[in-house]
PDB file of C-alpha atoms in Angstrom:
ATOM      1  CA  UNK A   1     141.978 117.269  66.170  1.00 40.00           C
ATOM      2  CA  UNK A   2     141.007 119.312  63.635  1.00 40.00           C
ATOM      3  CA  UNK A   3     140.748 123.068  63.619  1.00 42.00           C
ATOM      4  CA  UNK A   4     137.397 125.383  63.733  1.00 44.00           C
ATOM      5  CA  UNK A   5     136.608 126.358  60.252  1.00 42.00           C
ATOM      6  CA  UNK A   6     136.870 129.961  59.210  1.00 40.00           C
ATOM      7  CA  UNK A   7     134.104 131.565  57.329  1.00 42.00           C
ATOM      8  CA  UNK A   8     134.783 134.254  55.211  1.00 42.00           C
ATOM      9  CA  UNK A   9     131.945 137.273  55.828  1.00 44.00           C
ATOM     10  CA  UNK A  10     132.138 140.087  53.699  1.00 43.00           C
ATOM     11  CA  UNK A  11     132.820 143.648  55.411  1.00 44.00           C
ATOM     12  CA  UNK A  12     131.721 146.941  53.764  1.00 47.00           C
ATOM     13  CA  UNK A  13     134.181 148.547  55.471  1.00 45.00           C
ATOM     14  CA  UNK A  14     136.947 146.523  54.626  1.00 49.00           C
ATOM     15  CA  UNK A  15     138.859 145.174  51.319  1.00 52.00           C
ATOM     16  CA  UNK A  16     139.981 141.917  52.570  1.00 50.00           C
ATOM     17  CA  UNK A  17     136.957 139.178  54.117  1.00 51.00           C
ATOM     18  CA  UNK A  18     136.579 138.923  57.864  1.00 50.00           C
ATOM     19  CA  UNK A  19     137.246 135.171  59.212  1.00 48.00           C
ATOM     20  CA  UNK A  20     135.075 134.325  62.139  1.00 54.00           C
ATOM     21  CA  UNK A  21     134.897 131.102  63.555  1.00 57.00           C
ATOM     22  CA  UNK A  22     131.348 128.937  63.331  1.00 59.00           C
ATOM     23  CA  UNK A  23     130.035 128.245  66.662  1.00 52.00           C
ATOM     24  CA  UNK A  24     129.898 124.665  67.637  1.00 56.00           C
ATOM     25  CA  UNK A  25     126.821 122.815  67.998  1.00 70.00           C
ATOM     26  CA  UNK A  26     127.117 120.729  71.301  1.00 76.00           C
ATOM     27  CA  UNK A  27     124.466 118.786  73.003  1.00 77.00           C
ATOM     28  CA  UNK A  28     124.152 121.267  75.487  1.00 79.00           C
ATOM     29  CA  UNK A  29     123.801 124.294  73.057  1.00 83.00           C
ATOM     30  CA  UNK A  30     121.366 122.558  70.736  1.00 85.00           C
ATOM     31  CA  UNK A  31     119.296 122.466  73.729  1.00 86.00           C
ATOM     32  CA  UNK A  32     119.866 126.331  74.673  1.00 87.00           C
ATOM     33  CA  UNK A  33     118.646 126.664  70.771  1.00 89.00           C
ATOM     34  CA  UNK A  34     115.296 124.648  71.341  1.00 92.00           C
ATOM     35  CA  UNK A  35     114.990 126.035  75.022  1.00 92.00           C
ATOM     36  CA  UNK A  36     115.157 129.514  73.763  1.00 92.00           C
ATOM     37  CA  UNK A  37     117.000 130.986  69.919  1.00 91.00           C
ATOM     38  CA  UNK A  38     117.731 134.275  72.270  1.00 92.00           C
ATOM     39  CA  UNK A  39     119.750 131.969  74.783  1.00 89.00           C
ATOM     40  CA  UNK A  40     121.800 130.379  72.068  1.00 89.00           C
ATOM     41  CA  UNK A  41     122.750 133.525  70.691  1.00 91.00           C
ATOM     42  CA  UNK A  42     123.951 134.783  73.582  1.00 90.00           C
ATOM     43  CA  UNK A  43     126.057 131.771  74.615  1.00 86.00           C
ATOM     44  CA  UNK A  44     126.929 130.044  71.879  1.00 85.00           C
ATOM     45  CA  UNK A  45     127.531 133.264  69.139  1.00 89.00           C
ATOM     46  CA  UNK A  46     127.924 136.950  71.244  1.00 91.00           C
ATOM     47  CA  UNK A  47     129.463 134.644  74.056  1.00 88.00           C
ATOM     48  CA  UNK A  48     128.255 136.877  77.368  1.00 90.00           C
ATOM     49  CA  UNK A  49     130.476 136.133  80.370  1.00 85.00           C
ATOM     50  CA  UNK A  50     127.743 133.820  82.561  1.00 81.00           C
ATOM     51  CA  UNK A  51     128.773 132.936  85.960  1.00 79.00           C
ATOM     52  CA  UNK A  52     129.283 129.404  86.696  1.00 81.00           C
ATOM     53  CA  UNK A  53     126.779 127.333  88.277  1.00 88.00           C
ATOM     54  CA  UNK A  54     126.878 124.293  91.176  1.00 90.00           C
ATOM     55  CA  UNK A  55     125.555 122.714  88.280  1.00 90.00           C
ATOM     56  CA  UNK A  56     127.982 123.164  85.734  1.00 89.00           C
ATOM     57  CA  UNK A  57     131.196 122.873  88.134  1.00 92.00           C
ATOM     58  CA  UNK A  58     129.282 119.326  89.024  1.00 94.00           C
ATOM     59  CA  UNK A  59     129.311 118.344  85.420  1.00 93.00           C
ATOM     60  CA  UNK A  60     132.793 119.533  84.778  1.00 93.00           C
ATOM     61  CA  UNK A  61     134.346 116.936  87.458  1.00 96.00           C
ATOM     62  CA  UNK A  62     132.110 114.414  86.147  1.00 96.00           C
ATOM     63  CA  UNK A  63     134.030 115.102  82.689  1.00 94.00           C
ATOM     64  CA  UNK A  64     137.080 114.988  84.458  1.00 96.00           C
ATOM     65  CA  UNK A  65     136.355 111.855  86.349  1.00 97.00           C
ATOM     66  CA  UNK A  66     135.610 110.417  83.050  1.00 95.00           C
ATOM     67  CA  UNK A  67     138.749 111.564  81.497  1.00 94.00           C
ATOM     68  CA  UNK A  68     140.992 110.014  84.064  1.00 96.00           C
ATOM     69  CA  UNK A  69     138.772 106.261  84.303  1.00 96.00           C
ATOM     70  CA  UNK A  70     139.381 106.209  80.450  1.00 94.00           C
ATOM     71  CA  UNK A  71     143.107 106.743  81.349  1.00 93.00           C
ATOM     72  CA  UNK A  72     143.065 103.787  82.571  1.00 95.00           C
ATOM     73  CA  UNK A  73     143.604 100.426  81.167  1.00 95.00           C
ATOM     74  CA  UNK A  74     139.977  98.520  80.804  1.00 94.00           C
ATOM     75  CA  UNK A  75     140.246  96.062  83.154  1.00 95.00           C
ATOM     76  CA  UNK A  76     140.802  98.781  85.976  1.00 96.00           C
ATOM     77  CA  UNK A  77     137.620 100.947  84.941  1.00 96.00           C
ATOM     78  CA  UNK A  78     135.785  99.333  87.877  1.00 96.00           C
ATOM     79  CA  UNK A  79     132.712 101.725  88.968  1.00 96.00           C
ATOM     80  CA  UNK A  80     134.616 101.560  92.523  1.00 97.00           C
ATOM     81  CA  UNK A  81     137.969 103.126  90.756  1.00 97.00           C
ATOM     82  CA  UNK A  82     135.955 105.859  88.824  1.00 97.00           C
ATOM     83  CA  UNK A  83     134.414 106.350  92.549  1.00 97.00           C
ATOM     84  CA  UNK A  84     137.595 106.791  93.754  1.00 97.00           C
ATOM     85  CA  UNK A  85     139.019 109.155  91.314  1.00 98.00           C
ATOM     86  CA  UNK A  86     136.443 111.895  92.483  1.00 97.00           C
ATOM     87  CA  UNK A  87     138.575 113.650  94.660  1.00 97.00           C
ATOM     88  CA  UNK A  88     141.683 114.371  92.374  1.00 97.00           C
ATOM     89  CA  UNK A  89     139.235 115.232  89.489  1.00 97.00           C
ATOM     90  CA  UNK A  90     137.697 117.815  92.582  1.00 96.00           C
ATOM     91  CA  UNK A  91     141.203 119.005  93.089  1.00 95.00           C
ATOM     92  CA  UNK A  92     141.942 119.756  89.312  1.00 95.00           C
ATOM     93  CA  UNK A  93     138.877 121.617  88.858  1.00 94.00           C
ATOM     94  CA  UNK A  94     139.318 123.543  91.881  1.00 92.00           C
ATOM     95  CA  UNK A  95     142.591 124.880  90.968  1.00 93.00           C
ATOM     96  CA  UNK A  96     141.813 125.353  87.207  1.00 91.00           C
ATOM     97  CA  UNK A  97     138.407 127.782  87.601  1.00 87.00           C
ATOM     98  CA  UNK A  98     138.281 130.624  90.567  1.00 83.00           C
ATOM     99  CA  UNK A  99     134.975 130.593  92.306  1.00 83.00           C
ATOM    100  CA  UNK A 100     134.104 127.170  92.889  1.00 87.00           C
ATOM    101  CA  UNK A 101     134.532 126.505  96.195  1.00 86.00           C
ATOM    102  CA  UNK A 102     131.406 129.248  97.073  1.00 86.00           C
ATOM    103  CA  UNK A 103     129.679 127.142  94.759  1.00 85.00           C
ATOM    104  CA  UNK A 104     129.857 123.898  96.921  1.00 83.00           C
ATOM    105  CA  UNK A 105     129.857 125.572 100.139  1.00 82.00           C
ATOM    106  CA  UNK A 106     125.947 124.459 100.945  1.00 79.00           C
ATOM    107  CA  UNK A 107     126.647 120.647 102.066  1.00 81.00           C
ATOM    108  CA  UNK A 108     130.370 120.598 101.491  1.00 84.00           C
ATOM    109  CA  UNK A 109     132.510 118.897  98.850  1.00 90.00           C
ATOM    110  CA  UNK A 110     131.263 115.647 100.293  1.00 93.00           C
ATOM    111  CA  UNK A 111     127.957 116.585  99.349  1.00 93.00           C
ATOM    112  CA  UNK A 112     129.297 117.349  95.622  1.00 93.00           C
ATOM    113  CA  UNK A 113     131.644 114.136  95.177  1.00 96.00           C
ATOM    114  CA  UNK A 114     127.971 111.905  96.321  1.00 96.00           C
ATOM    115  CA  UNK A 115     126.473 113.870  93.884  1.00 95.00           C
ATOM    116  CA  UNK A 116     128.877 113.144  90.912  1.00 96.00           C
ATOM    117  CA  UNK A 117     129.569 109.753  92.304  1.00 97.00           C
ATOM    118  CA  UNK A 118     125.895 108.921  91.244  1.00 97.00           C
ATOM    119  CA  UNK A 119     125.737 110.567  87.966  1.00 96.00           C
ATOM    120  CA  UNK A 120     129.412 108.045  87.396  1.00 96.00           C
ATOM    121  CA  UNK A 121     127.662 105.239  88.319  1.00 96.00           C
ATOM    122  CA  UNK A 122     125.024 106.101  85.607  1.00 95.00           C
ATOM    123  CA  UNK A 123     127.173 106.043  83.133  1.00 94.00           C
ATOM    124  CA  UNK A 124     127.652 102.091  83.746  1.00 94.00           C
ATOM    125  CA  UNK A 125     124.085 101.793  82.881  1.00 93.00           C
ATOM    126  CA  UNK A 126     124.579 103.531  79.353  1.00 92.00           C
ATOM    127  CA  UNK A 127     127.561 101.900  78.426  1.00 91.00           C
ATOM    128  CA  UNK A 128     130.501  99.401  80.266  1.00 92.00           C
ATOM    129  CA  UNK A 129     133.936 101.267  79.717  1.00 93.00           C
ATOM    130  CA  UNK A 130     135.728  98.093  80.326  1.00 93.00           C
ATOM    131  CA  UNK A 131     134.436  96.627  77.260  1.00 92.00           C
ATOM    132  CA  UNK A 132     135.688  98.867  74.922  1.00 87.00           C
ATOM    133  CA  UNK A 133     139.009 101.363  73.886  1.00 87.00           C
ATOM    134  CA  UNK A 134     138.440 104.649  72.898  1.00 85.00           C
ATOM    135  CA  UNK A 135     139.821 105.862  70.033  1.00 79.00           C
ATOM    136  CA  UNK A 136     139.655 109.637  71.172  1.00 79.00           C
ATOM    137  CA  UNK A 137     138.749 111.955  75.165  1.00 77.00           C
ATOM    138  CA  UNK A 138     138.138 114.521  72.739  1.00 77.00           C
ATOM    139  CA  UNK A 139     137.526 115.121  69.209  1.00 79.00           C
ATOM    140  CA  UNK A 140     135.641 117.872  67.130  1.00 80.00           C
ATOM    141  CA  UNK A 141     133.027 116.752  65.062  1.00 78.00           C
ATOM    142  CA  UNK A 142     131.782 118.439  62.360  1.00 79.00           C
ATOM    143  CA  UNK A 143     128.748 118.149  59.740  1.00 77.00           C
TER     144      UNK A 143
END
């Protein structure tokens, strides 16, 4: 994995150029960009504090879930297994960020593990994990 590029900026005030790191591009913040520039900026560049969302803790076990069904050796990446794995990618999460468990209060973790047990099972429909290895869980693209 490679690490964030450093820019140098010159600085009027200074003799020696400031290194800031670029801000990634992801999916999600290309689509802050075309949602709204103002939005990007403050996300992806000044980086405001935002409270997390049901949302966003949903998609975060989904990533997790993920993670661990790639874990796996091919054969076992069953859509039943990746089912199962909800709860202990739940768990992680849980005791990783603070706050999450007001967020899933309405309906209950039950509710939330249906909900990400669905958007799992769409993943089948994109692509069969069983078919392939990856080569990478994570790895920072750059163009």
């Amino acid at each position: 994995m490679s690490a964030p590029l450093s820019v140098p900026l010159t600085d009027d005030t200074a003799d020696a150029p400031v290194h800031r790191s670029r801000p990634a591009l992801s999916p999600s913040r290309a689509s802050d960009f075309k949602q709204c520039p103002l939005k990007y900026r403050l996300r992806a560049i000044d980086r405001v504090p935002e409270p997390p969302s049901r949302a966003a803790v949903r998609g975060t076990v989904v990533h997790a879930v993920l993670e661990d069904l790639f874990g796996l050796p091919a054969a076992e990446r069953q859509p039943a297994r990746a089912a199962e794995l909800v709860p202990g990618a739940w768990e992680r999460v849980r005791a990783e960020r603070d706050g999450v468990d007001e967020l899933v209060a309405e309906g209950g973790p039950q509710a939330l593990f249906d909900e990400v047990r669905t958007l799992v099972a769409s993943y089948y429909e994109l692509e069969d994990p069983r078919r392939f290895e990856p080569h990478a869980l994570e790895e920072r693209v750059e163009v």
